[in-house]
Amino acid sequence: MGILSTTISQLARMRLWRIEAWVQHPIASQREVLQDLVTSAQYTEFGRKYNFSSLFSTRDFKKAVPIHEYDDLKPYIQRMMDGEENILWNTPIRWFAKSSGTTSDKSKFIPISKESLEDCHYKGAKDTLTMYYNFNPDSELLTGKGLVIGGSHTINQVNEEVHYGDLSAVLLQNSPVWGQWIRTPELAIALMDEWESKIEKLAKTTIVENVTSISGVPTWTLVLFKRILEITGKSCIAEVWPSLELYIHGGVSFTPYREQFRKIIGKDIYYIDSYNASEGFFAAQDKPGEEGMLLYLDHGVFMEFMPIEEYGKKDPQTIGLRNVETGKNYALVISTNGGLWRYLLGDTIQFTTLYPFRIKITGRLKHFINAFGEEVIVDNTDKAVSMACEITGAIVNDYTAAPVYFSDNGNGAHEWLVEFEKEPDNLDQFTIALDKALQSINSDYEAKRYKNIALHLPLLHTMPKGLFNEWLKSKGKLGGQHKVPRLSNERTLIEEILRFKL
C-alpha cells in the first residue's frame, strides 16, 4: 500500500465519527431531522396549510399531515416546475429527477433541492465511501477511477431556470469537483441519451482507464462487460482492469446476478448494495458480504414504516424505528429536504438487524403475486431463481411472472417468462427446482402447492436473448434504471410481452 493510498484511506475515515453519532443515537437523530424539516418548511404553502409552526412532536406531525402518493403532490410539483417558489420547500427548486415505470407512459418528477443534493445524495455517497474504507483500510480505491454507468436521459430544460433528467444525470450535472476527479467517463458520454451507442462509447473510452470501482444496475453492467471483452479479446474483466476492487449496485436485487459477475470479472472483489433512489439516498451496506444495508438516519430524510397490512386502508398507520421488527415487510414512508411530505415511496423493506438498523429491499407495493393467498414477493422469487440456477447450472438474465387463474380446466398456477444467458440442459428440471426453492422460502406458497390443491407446477416459457431489452426499447425505456417488473398480480404485463414476442 503506497503513501498516497494510506493518506487517502486516513482522510476518508475521518468522517467515521459523524456516522457513529447517528448510528449510536438513531431515534434522536431521526427526531432532529424531522424538526429541521418542519422548521425549514413552516412558511411554505404546504407548511402553512398543515400548520407546521405548531407541530412539536412526531405524533403531532403524523396526526396533522396525511400520507401522500405522487398524484397527491403532483399539483404542487407542477407549480414548482412552472417556476413558483416556497411551495413544498423553502429554497428554490431548479432540478427535478424524472422517474417512470416500465408499464406506463406516466412520469414522476421528483424535486431535487440544493439541500437534498448536498445533505442526502452526495453525503450518502461520501458516507458509503467512508464505511468502505473503514471496512477495507488498505483499499487502493481512490488511486484509480470510478466507472459510473448512469441513466439514459439527457438534461431537459423546462424554462430558463428549471431542468430535469433522470437521477444519475442530475447528480452528474451537479457533482462537486471531487466527484468529477474520481469519475469516468467524461460527462458528455455519461449523459448520452441513446443507450446502445452509449454502451459502445463507454466500452471504448474506459478500457484505457485504471478503473478501480464500478457503479450501476447489474443488467446494464453485464451488457457493458460483454462488449468490453468483445473489443479487447480478453477472457475476463480482471484482465482489462486488474485494479478493480469494488462494485456498487442497486436498482434490482443482486442475488440472481452474483454468479455471473464472479465468472465474468474473473477475480474476487467487494460488492456493496446501495439504496439510492430519486427521492433520496436511504441506505448502503457498511459490511460487504453481510446481508443488510445501514439506514442513513441523518441525511435529511425522516422515515416511517407502514406495515403492509395497513396499505389500502382509509387512514393507514405507520410506526417509527423504536417499534419495528426484523423479518416483517414494511412500506417506506418518507419526508425529505426536497419537499416530499409523508410520501409513500412504493418500495417494501425488511429489517435485517436492529441497533444498528439495517434493511433489505423486498420488492414493490404493487409488484407481488397474491392471487391465491400465496403472498409471493420479489425477494422470494429472486432467491428461488438463484437456487434453481445453482442446482441446474443455468444463468438467468431476467424474468417476469404473473398468476394463471382458476378455470374450468383446472387450478391456478404461476406463469413465468424467463430469459436465460445459459439455458438449463433440462427445462423441466429447472422448473421443478424453481418450484421447490420457492416452497422452501415461502410457506404460504408451499401450502397452496400442497397436492396441487390451489396451484399447479409453474408454467415456464423461455424468451429469446435480448427480448426484454427490445420490449423496453419499444416503450422508449431502454437503459438506466428502467427494468421489467419481476412480479405482477395481474396478467396485463405478461400478456403484452408474449404478444411482443410474436
Short mmCIF file of N, CA, C and O in Angstrom, two decimals, residues 139-245:
data_model
loop_
_atom_site.label_atom_id
_atom_site.label_comp_id
_atom_site.label_asym_id
_atom_site.label_seq_id
_atom_site.Cartn_x
_atom_site.Cartn_y
_atom_site.Cartn_z
N SER A 139 -7.46 -0.27 1.09
CA SER A 139 -8.00 -0.11 -0.25
C SER A 139 -7.16 0.84 -1.11
O SER A 139 -6.61 1.83 -0.62
N GLU A 140 -7.12 0.54 -2.41
CA GLU A 140 -6.48 1.41 -3.40
C GLU A 140 -7.54 2.12 -4.24
O GLU A 140 -7.26 2.62 -5.33
N LEU A 141 -8.75 2.16 -3.73
CA LEU A 141 -9.92 2.60 -4.50
C LEU A 141 -9.73 3.95 -5.18
O LEU A 141 -9.97 4.11 -6.38
N LEU A 142 -9.32 4.95 -4.43
CA LEU A 142 -9.27 6.31 -4.97
C LEU A 142 -7.96 6.63 -5.67
O LEU A 142 -7.71 7.79 -6.03
N THR A 143 -7.11 5.63 -5.88
CA THR A 143 -5.94 5.86 -6.71
C THR A 143 -6.28 5.64 -8.18
O THR A 143 -5.46 5.92 -9.06
N GLY A 144 -7.50 5.13 -8.45
CA GLY A 144 -7.96 4.93 -9.82
C GLY A 144 -9.27 5.67 -10.05
O GLY A 144 -9.61 6.61 -9.34
N LYS A 145 -10.01 5.22 -11.04
CA LYS A 145 -11.26 5.87 -11.43
C LYS A 145 -12.47 5.01 -11.08
O LYS A 145 -12.40 3.78 -11.08
N GLY A 146 -13.59 5.70 -10.83
CA GLY A 146 -14.85 5.02 -10.62
C GLY A 146 -15.69 5.12 -11.88
O GLY A 146 -16.01 6.22 -12.34
N LEU A 147 -16.02 3.98 -12.46
CA LEU A 147 -16.84 3.95 -13.67
C LEU A 147 -18.30 4.03 -13.27
O LEU A 147 -18.81 3.16 -12.56
N VAL A 148 -18.97 5.08 -13.72
CA VAL A 148 -20.38 5.29 -13.39
C VAL A 148 -21.23 4.99 -14.62
O VAL A 148 -21.10 5.66 -15.65
N ILE A 149 -22.07 3.95 -14.51
CA ILE A 149 -22.96 3.59 -15.62
C ILE A 149 -24.31 4.19 -15.30
O ILE A 149 -25.17 3.57 -14.66
N GLY A 150 -24.50 5.43 -15.71
CA GLY A 150 -25.70 6.17 -15.33
C GLY A 150 -26.87 5.90 -16.25
O GLY A 150 -26.87 4.98 -17.05
N GLY A 151 -27.86 6.76 -16.14
CA GLY A 151 -29.09 6.60 -16.89
C GLY A 151 -28.99 7.07 -18.32
O GLY A 151 -27.93 7.47 -18.80
N SER A 152 -30.12 7.05 -19.02
CA SER A 152 -30.12 7.32 -20.45
C SER A 152 -30.87 8.59 -20.84
O SER A 152 -31.17 8.80 -21.99
N HIS A 153 -31.18 9.43 -19.87
CA HIS A 153 -31.88 10.67 -20.18
C HIS A 153 -30.94 11.86 -20.11
O HIS A 153 -30.24 12.05 -19.13
N THR A 154 -30.92 12.64 -21.17
CA THR A 154 -30.16 13.87 -21.14
C THR A 154 -30.89 14.91 -20.29
O THR A 154 -32.05 14.72 -19.92
N ILE A 155 -30.21 16.01 -20.02
CA ILE A 155 -30.82 17.09 -19.27
C ILE A 155 -31.82 17.82 -20.16
O ILE A 155 -31.51 18.20 -21.29
N ASN A 156 -33.02 18.03 -19.67
CA ASN A 156 -34.06 18.73 -20.41
C ASN A 156 -34.38 20.04 -19.70
O ASN A 156 -34.41 20.10 -18.47
N GLN A 157 -34.67 21.06 -20.48
CA GLN A 157 -34.94 22.38 -19.94
C GLN A 157 -36.44 22.65 -19.95
O GLN A 157 -37.09 22.55 -20.98
N VAL A 158 -37.00 22.97 -18.78
CA VAL A 158 -38.41 23.33 -18.68
C VAL A 158 -38.58 24.81 -18.99
O VAL A 158 -39.46 25.22 -19.74
N ASN A 159 -37.72 25.61 -18.40
CA ASN A 159 -37.66 27.05 -18.69
C ASN A 159 -36.23 27.51 -18.43
O ASN A 159 -35.32 26.69 -18.32
N GLU A 160 -36.02 28.79 -18.33
CA GLU A 160 -34.64 29.31 -18.19
C GLU A 160 -33.95 28.79 -16.94
O GLU A 160 -32.73 28.67 -16.91
N GLU A 161 -34.70 28.49 -15.90
CA GLU A 161 -34.09 28.12 -14.63
C GLU A 161 -34.30 26.67 -14.22
O GLU A 161 -33.55 26.13 -13.42
N VAL A 162 -35.33 26.03 -14.74
CA VAL A 162 -35.72 24.70 -14.28
C VAL A 162 -35.35 23.63 -15.31
O VAL A 162 -35.61 23.79 -16.50
N HIS A 163 -34.71 22.55 -14.82
CA HIS A 163 -34.29 21.45 -15.68
C HIS A 163 -34.71 20.12 -15.05
O HIS A 163 -34.95 20.04 -13.86
N TYR A 164 -34.75 19.09 -15.89
CA TYR A 164 -34.99 17.75 -15.36
C TYR A 164 -34.21 16.72 -16.17
O TYR A 164 -33.82 16.95 -17.32
N GLY A 165 -33.98 15.60 -15.55
CA GLY A 165 -33.34 14.45 -16.18
C GLY A 165 -33.48 13.28 -15.23
O GLY A 165 -34.06 13.43 -14.15
N ASP A 166 -32.98 12.09 -15.60
CA ASP A 166 -33.06 11.02 -14.61
C ASP A 166 -32.06 11.32 -13.50
O ASP A 166 -31.20 12.20 -13.63
N LEU A 167 -32.17 10.62 -12.38
CA LEU A 167 -31.39 10.98 -11.20
C LEU A 167 -29.89 11.02 -11.49
O LEU A 167 -29.20 11.96 -11.09
N SER A 168 -29.38 10.01 -12.18
CA SER A 168 -27.94 9.97 -12.42
C SER A 168 -27.49 11.16 -13.24
O SER A 168 -26.41 11.71 -13.01
N ALA A 169 -28.31 11.60 -14.19
CA ALA A 169 -27.96 12.77 -14.98
C ALA A 169 -27.92 14.03 -14.13
O ALA A 169 -27.02 14.85 -14.25
N VAL A 170 -28.90 14.17 -13.24
CA VAL A 170 -28.94 15.33 -12.34
C VAL A 170 -27.73 15.33 -11.41
O VAL A 170 -27.08 16.36 -11.19
N LEU A 171 -27.40 14.17 -10.85
CA LEU A 171 -26.27 14.07 -9.94
C LEU A 171 -24.95 14.36 -10.65
O LEU A 171 -24.07 15.06 -10.12
N LEU A 172 -24.79 13.83 -11.87
CA LEU A 172 -23.57 14.06 -12.62
C LEU A 172 -23.42 15.54 -13.00
O LEU A 172 -22.35 16.11 -12.93
N GLN A 173 -24.53 16.14 -13.41
CA GLN A 173 -24.51 17.54 -13.84
C GLN A 173 -24.13 18.47 -12.69
O GLN A 173 -23.50 19.50 -12.90
N ASN A 174 -24.50 18.09 -11.48
CA ASN A 174 -24.27 18.96 -10.32
C ASN A 174 -23.16 18.47 -9.41
O ASN A 174 -22.95 19.02 -8.33
N SER A 175 -22.44 17.44 -9.84
CA SER A 175 -21.45 16.83 -8.95
C SER A 175 -20.32 17.80 -8.61
O SER A 175 -19.90 18.60 -9.44
N PRO A 176 -19.82 17.72 -7.37
CA PRO A 176 -18.72 18.59 -6.95
C PRO A 176 -17.42 18.20 -7.64
O PRO A 176 -17.33 17.16 -8.29
N VAL A 177 -16.42 19.03 -7.49
CA VAL A 177 -15.13 18.82 -8.16
C VAL A 177 -14.54 17.46 -7.81
O VAL A 177 -14.02 16.75 -8.67
N TRP A 178 -14.65 17.08 -6.51
CA TRP A 178 -14.05 15.81 -6.11
C TRP A 178 -14.72 14.63 -6.81
O TRP A 178 -14.09 13.62 -7.10
N GLY A 179 -16.04 14.79 -7.12
CA GLY A 179 -16.75 13.73 -7.82
C GLY A 179 -16.29 13.59 -9.26
O GLY A 179 -16.16 12.48 -9.80
N GLN A 180 -16.03 14.72 -9.94
CA GLN A 180 -15.57 14.69 -11.32
C GLN A 180 -14.15 14.14 -11.42
O GLN A 180 -13.79 13.48 -12.40
N TRP A 181 -13.36 14.40 -10.40
CA TRP A 181 -11.96 13.97 -10.42
C TRP A 181 -11.83 12.44 -10.39
O TRP A 181 -10.96 11.86 -11.04
N ILE A 182 -12.70 11.78 -9.67
CA ILE A 182 -12.55 10.33 -9.49
C ILE A 182 -13.45 9.52 -10.42
O ILE A 182 -13.51 8.30 -10.32
N ARG A 183 -14.16 10.19 -11.34
CA ARG A 183 -15.17 9.50 -12.15
C ARG A 183 -14.72 9.35 -13.60
O ARG A 183 -13.97 10.16 -14.14
N THR A 184 -15.19 8.30 -14.25
CA THR A 184 -15.09 8.11 -15.67
C THR A 184 -16.42 7.52 -16.14
O THR A 184 -17.09 6.84 -15.35
N PRO A 185 -16.92 7.78 -17.34
CA PRO A 185 -16.31 8.53 -18.45
C PRO A 185 -16.54 10.02 -18.31
O PRO A 185 -17.11 10.47 -17.31
N GLU A 186 -16.15 10.77 -19.33
CA GLU A 186 -16.40 12.20 -19.34
C GLU A 186 -17.91 12.46 -19.40
O GLU A 186 -18.70 11.61 -19.83
N LEU A 187 -18.31 13.65 -18.95
CA LEU A 187 -19.73 13.97 -18.79
C LEU A 187 -20.52 13.81 -20.09
O LEU A 187 -21.66 13.35 -20.08
N ALA A 188 -19.93 14.17 -21.21
CA ALA A 188 -20.63 14.10 -22.49
C ALA A 188 -21.08 12.67 -22.81
O ALA A 188 -22.16 12.45 -23.37
N ILE A 189 -20.26 11.69 -22.44
CA ILE A 189 -20.62 10.29 -22.67
C ILE A 189 -21.59 9.81 -21.59
O ILE A 189 -22.56 9.12 -21.88
N ALA A 190 -21.32 10.19 -20.36
CA ALA A 190 -22.18 9.76 -19.25
C ALA A 190 -23.62 10.20 -19.44
O ALA A 190 -24.55 9.51 -19.00
N LEU A 191 -23.82 11.33 -20.11
CA LEU A 191 -25.17 11.87 -20.27
C LEU A 191 -25.79 11.53 -21.63
O LEU A 191 -26.85 12.06 -21.98
N MET A 192 -25.16 10.65 -22.39
CA MET A 192 -25.72 10.28 -23.69
C MET A 192 -27.11 9.66 -23.51
O MET A 192 -27.34 8.90 -22.58
N ASP A 193 -28.00 9.97 -24.44
CA ASP A 193 -29.38 9.53 -24.34
C ASP A 193 -29.63 8.19 -25.02
O ASP A 193 -30.45 7.41 -24.57
N GLU A 194 -28.94 7.93 -26.12
CA GLU A 194 -29.17 6.71 -26.89
C GLU A 194 -28.32 5.58 -26.30
O GLU A 194 -27.10 5.60 -26.40
N TRP A 195 -28.98 4.62 -25.70
CA TRP A 195 -28.29 3.68 -24.82
C TRP A 195 -27.34 2.75 -25.56
O TRP A 195 -26.25 2.44 -25.08
N GLU A 196 -27.70 2.29 -26.75
CA GLU A 196 -26.84 1.35 -27.45
C GLU A 196 -25.52 2.01 -27.88
O GLU A 196 -24.45 1.44 -27.76
N SER A 197 -25.60 3.26 -28.36
CA SER A 197 -24.39 4.00 -28.70
C SER A 197 -23.59 4.31 -27.45
O SER A 197 -22.35 4.33 -27.47
N LYS A 198 -24.30 4.56 -26.36
CA LYS A 198 -23.64 4.88 -25.10
C LYS A 198 -22.79 3.71 -24.61
O LYS A 198 -21.65 3.90 -24.15
N ILE A 199 -23.31 2.49 -24.68
CA ILE A 199 -22.55 1.31 -24.28
C ILE A 199 -21.26 1.22 -25.09
O ILE A 199 -20.18 0.92 -24.57
N GLU A 200 -21.36 1.48 -26.41
CA GLU A 200 -20.18 1.41 -27.28
C GLU A 200 -19.13 2.45 -26.86
O GLU A 200 -17.94 2.14 -26.76
N LYS A 201 -19.58 3.66 -26.60
CA LYS A 201 -18.67 4.73 -26.18
C LYS A 201 -18.06 4.42 -24.81
O LYS A 201 -16.86 4.63 -24.58
N LEU A 202 -18.91 3.95 -23.89
CA LEU A 202 -18.42 3.59 -22.56
C LEU A 202 -17.31 2.55 -22.65
O LEU A 202 -16.26 2.67 -22.02
N ALA A 203 -17.55 1.53 -23.47
CA ALA A 203 -16.58 0.45 -23.59
C ALA A 203 -15.26 0.95 -24.15
O ALA A 203 -14.18 0.67 -23.60
N LYS A 204 -15.32 1.69 -25.24
CA LYS A 204 -14.09 2.09 -25.93
C LYS A 204 -13.28 3.14 -25.17
O LYS A 204 -12.05 3.19 -25.29
N THR A 205 -13.96 3.98 -24.38
CA THR A 205 -13.23 5.05 -23.69
C THR A 205 -12.72 4.63 -22.31
O THR A 205 -11.76 5.21 -21.81
N THR A 206 -13.34 3.65 -21.70
CA THR A 206 -12.94 3.29 -20.33
C THR A 206 -11.94 2.16 -20.26
O THR A 206 -11.30 1.96 -19.22
N ILE A 207 -11.75 1.41 -21.34
CA ILE A 207 -10.81 0.29 -21.29
C ILE A 207 -9.37 0.76 -21.10
O ILE A 207 -8.51 -0.02 -20.68
N VAL A 208 -9.11 2.03 -21.39
CA VAL A 208 -7.75 2.56 -21.23
C VAL A 208 -7.54 3.18 -19.85
O VAL A 208 -6.44 3.61 -19.51
N GLU A 209 -8.61 3.25 -19.05
CA GLU A 209 -8.53 3.85 -17.72
C GLU A 209 -8.14 2.81 -16.67
O GLU A 209 -8.33 1.60 -16.87
N ASN A 210 -7.64 3.31 -15.54
CA ASN A 210 -7.39 2.44 -14.40
C ASN A 210 -8.65 2.44 -13.53
O ASN A 210 -8.78 3.20 -12.57
N VAL A 211 -9.59 1.59 -13.87
CA VAL A 211 -10.87 1.53 -13.18
C VAL A 211 -10.74 0.67 -11.93
O VAL A 211 -10.35 -0.50 -12.00
N THR A 212 -11.05 1.27 -10.79
CA THR A 212 -10.97 0.54 -9.51
C THR A 212 -12.34 0.23 -8.93
O THR A 212 -12.47 -0.61 -8.05
N SER A 213 -13.38 0.95 -9.40
CA SER A 213 -14.74 0.69 -8.91
C SER A 213 -15.74 0.93 -10.03
O SER A 213 -15.47 1.68 -10.97
N ILE A 214 -16.88 0.30 -9.91
CA ILE A 214 -17.96 0.44 -10.88
C ILE A 214 -19.26 0.62 -10.12
O ILE A 214 -19.50 -0.05 -9.12
N SER A 215 -20.10 1.52 -10.61
CA SER A 215 -21.43 1.73 -10.03
C SER A 215 -22.47 1.64 -11.14
O SER A 215 -22.31 2.28 -12.19
N GLY A 216 -23.53 0.85 -10.93
CA GLY A 216 -24.57 0.75 -11.94
C GLY A 216 -25.53 -0.39 -11.67
O GLY A 216 -25.32 -1.20 -10.77
N VAL A 217 -26.58 -0.44 -12.47
CA VAL A 217 -27.56 -1.52 -12.40
C VAL A 217 -26.94 -2.80 -12.99
O VAL A 217 -26.27 -2.74 -14.03
N PRO A 218 -27.10 -3.95 -12.34
CA PRO A 218 -26.43 -5.18 -12.79
C PRO A 218 -26.67 -5.54 -14.25
O PRO A 218 -25.74 -5.93 -14.95
N THR A 219 -27.91 -5.41 -14.72
CA THR A 219 -28.21 -5.83 -16.09
C THR A 219 -27.38 -5.08 -17.11
O THR A 219 -26.77 -5.67 -18.01
N TRP A 220 -27.30 -3.75 -16.97
CA TRP A 220 -26.57 -2.95 -17.95
C TRP A 220 -25.07 -3.04 -17.74
O TRP A 220 -24.28 -2.90 -18.69
N THR A 221 -24.64 -3.30 -16.53
CA THR A 221 -23.21 -3.51 -16.28
C THR A 221 -22.74 -4.77 -17.00
O THR A 221 -21.65 -4.78 -17.59
N LEU A 222 -23.54 -5.82 -16.99
CA LEU A 222 -23.18 -7.05 -17.69
C LEU A 222 -23.11 -6.83 -19.20
O LEU A 222 -22.22 -7.37 -19.87
N VAL A 223 -24.05 -6.04 -19.73
CA VAL A 223 -24.01 -5.72 -21.16
C VAL A 223 -22.70 -5.03 -21.50
O VAL A 223 -22.05 -5.34 -22.52
N LEU A 224 -22.29 -4.08 -20.68
CA LEU A 224 -21.04 -3.36 -20.91
C LEU A 224 -19.84 -4.32 -20.81
O LEU A 224 -18.93 -4.28 -21.64
N PHE A 225 -19.83 -5.16 -19.79
CA PHE A 225 -18.74 -6.12 -19.62
C PHE A 225 -18.56 -6.99 -20.87
O PHE A 225 -17.43 -7.20 -21.35
N LYS A 226 -19.66 -7.49 -21.37
CA LYS A 226 -19.59 -8.39 -22.54
C LYS A 226 -19.04 -7.66 -23.76
O LYS A 226 -18.24 -8.22 -24.53
N ARG A 227 -19.44 -6.41 -23.94
CA ARG A 227 -18.93 -5.65 -25.09
C ARG A 227 -17.45 -5.35 -24.92
O ARG A 227 -16.69 -5.40 -25.89
N ILE A 228 -17.01 -5.06 -23.70
CA ILE A 228 -15.60 -4.81 -23.45
C ILE A 228 -14.76 -6.04 -23.77
O ILE A 228 -13.68 -5.94 -24.38
N LEU A 229 -15.23 -7.21 -23.39
CA LEU A 229 -14.49 -8.43 -23.68
C LEU A 229 -14.44 -8.70 -25.18
O LEU A 229 -13.44 -9.20 -25.71
N GLU A 230 -15.52 -8.35 -25.89
CA GLU A 230 -15.52 -8.50 -27.35
C GLU A 230 -14.47 -7.59 -27.99
O GLU A 230 -13.74 -7.99 -28.90
N ILE A 231 -14.39 -6.36 -27.52
CA ILE A 231 -13.46 -5.38 -28.09
C ILE A 231 -12.01 -5.73 -27.79
O ILE A 231 -11.13 -5.67 -28.65
N THR A 232 -11.76 -6.13 -26.54
CA THR A 232 -10.37 -6.35 -26.10
C THR A 232 -9.85 -7.75 -26.38
O THR A 232 -8.65 -7.97 -26.45
N GLY A 233 -10.76 -8.70 -26.55
CA GLY A 233 -10.35 -10.08 -26.73
C GLY A 233 -9.87 -10.74 -25.44
O GLY A 233 -9.34 -11.86 -25.46
N LYS A 234 -10.08 -10.06 -24.31
CA LYS A 234 -9.67 -10.61 -23.02
C LYS A 234 -10.67 -11.67 -22.57
O LYS A 234 -11.81 -11.72 -23.03
N SER A 235 -10.24 -12.51 -21.63
CA SER A 235 -11.11 -13.59 -21.17
C SER A 235 -11.96 -13.19 -19.97
O SER A 235 -12.97 -13.84 -19.67
N CYS A 236 -11.55 -12.13 -19.26
CA CYS A 236 -12.32 -11.66 -18.11
C CYS A 236 -12.02 -10.19 -17.86
O CYS A 236 -11.03 -9.64 -18.36
N ILE A 237 -12.86 -9.55 -17.09
CA ILE A 237 -12.73 -8.12 -16.82
C ILE A 237 -11.47 -7.80 -16.01
O ILE A 237 -10.87 -6.74 -16.16
N ALA A 238 -11.06 -8.73 -15.16
CA ALA A 238 -9.85 -8.51 -14.36
C ALA A 238 -8.61 -8.33 -15.24
O ALA A 238 -7.64 -7.68 -14.83
N GLU A 239 -8.64 -8.88 -16.45
CA GLU A 239 -7.51 -8.68 -17.37
C GLU A 239 -7.54 -7.29 -17.98
O GLU A 239 -6.49 -6.77 -18.41
N VAL A 240 -8.72 -6.68 -18.04
CA VAL A 240 -8.85 -5.32 -18.57
C VAL A 240 -8.55 -4.30 -17.47
O VAL A 240 -7.81 -3.33 -17.68
N TRP A 241 -9.12 -4.54 -16.29
CA TRP A 241 -8.95 -3.64 -15.15
C TRP A 241 -8.42 -4.45 -13.96
O TRP A 241 -9.18 -4.84 -13.06
N PRO A 242 -7.13 -4.69 -13.91
CA PRO A 242 -6.58 -5.53 -12.83
C PRO A 242 -6.72 -4.93 -11.44
O PRO A 242 -6.67 -5.67 -10.45
N SER A 243 -6.94 -3.60 -11.35
CA SER A 243 -7.07 -2.96 -10.04
C SER A 243 -8.52 -2.86 -9.57
O SER A 243 -8.79 -2.29 -8.50
N LEU A 244 -9.46 -3.40 -10.35
CA LEU A 244 -10.87 -3.34 -9.96
C LEU A 244 -11.06 -4.05 -8.62
O LEU A 244 -10.67 -5.21 -8.46
N GLU A 245 -11.69 -3.35 -7.66
CA GLU A 245 -11.87 -3.95 -6.34
C GLU A 245 -13.29 -3.84 -5.78
O GLU A 245 -13.61 -4.48 -4.79
#
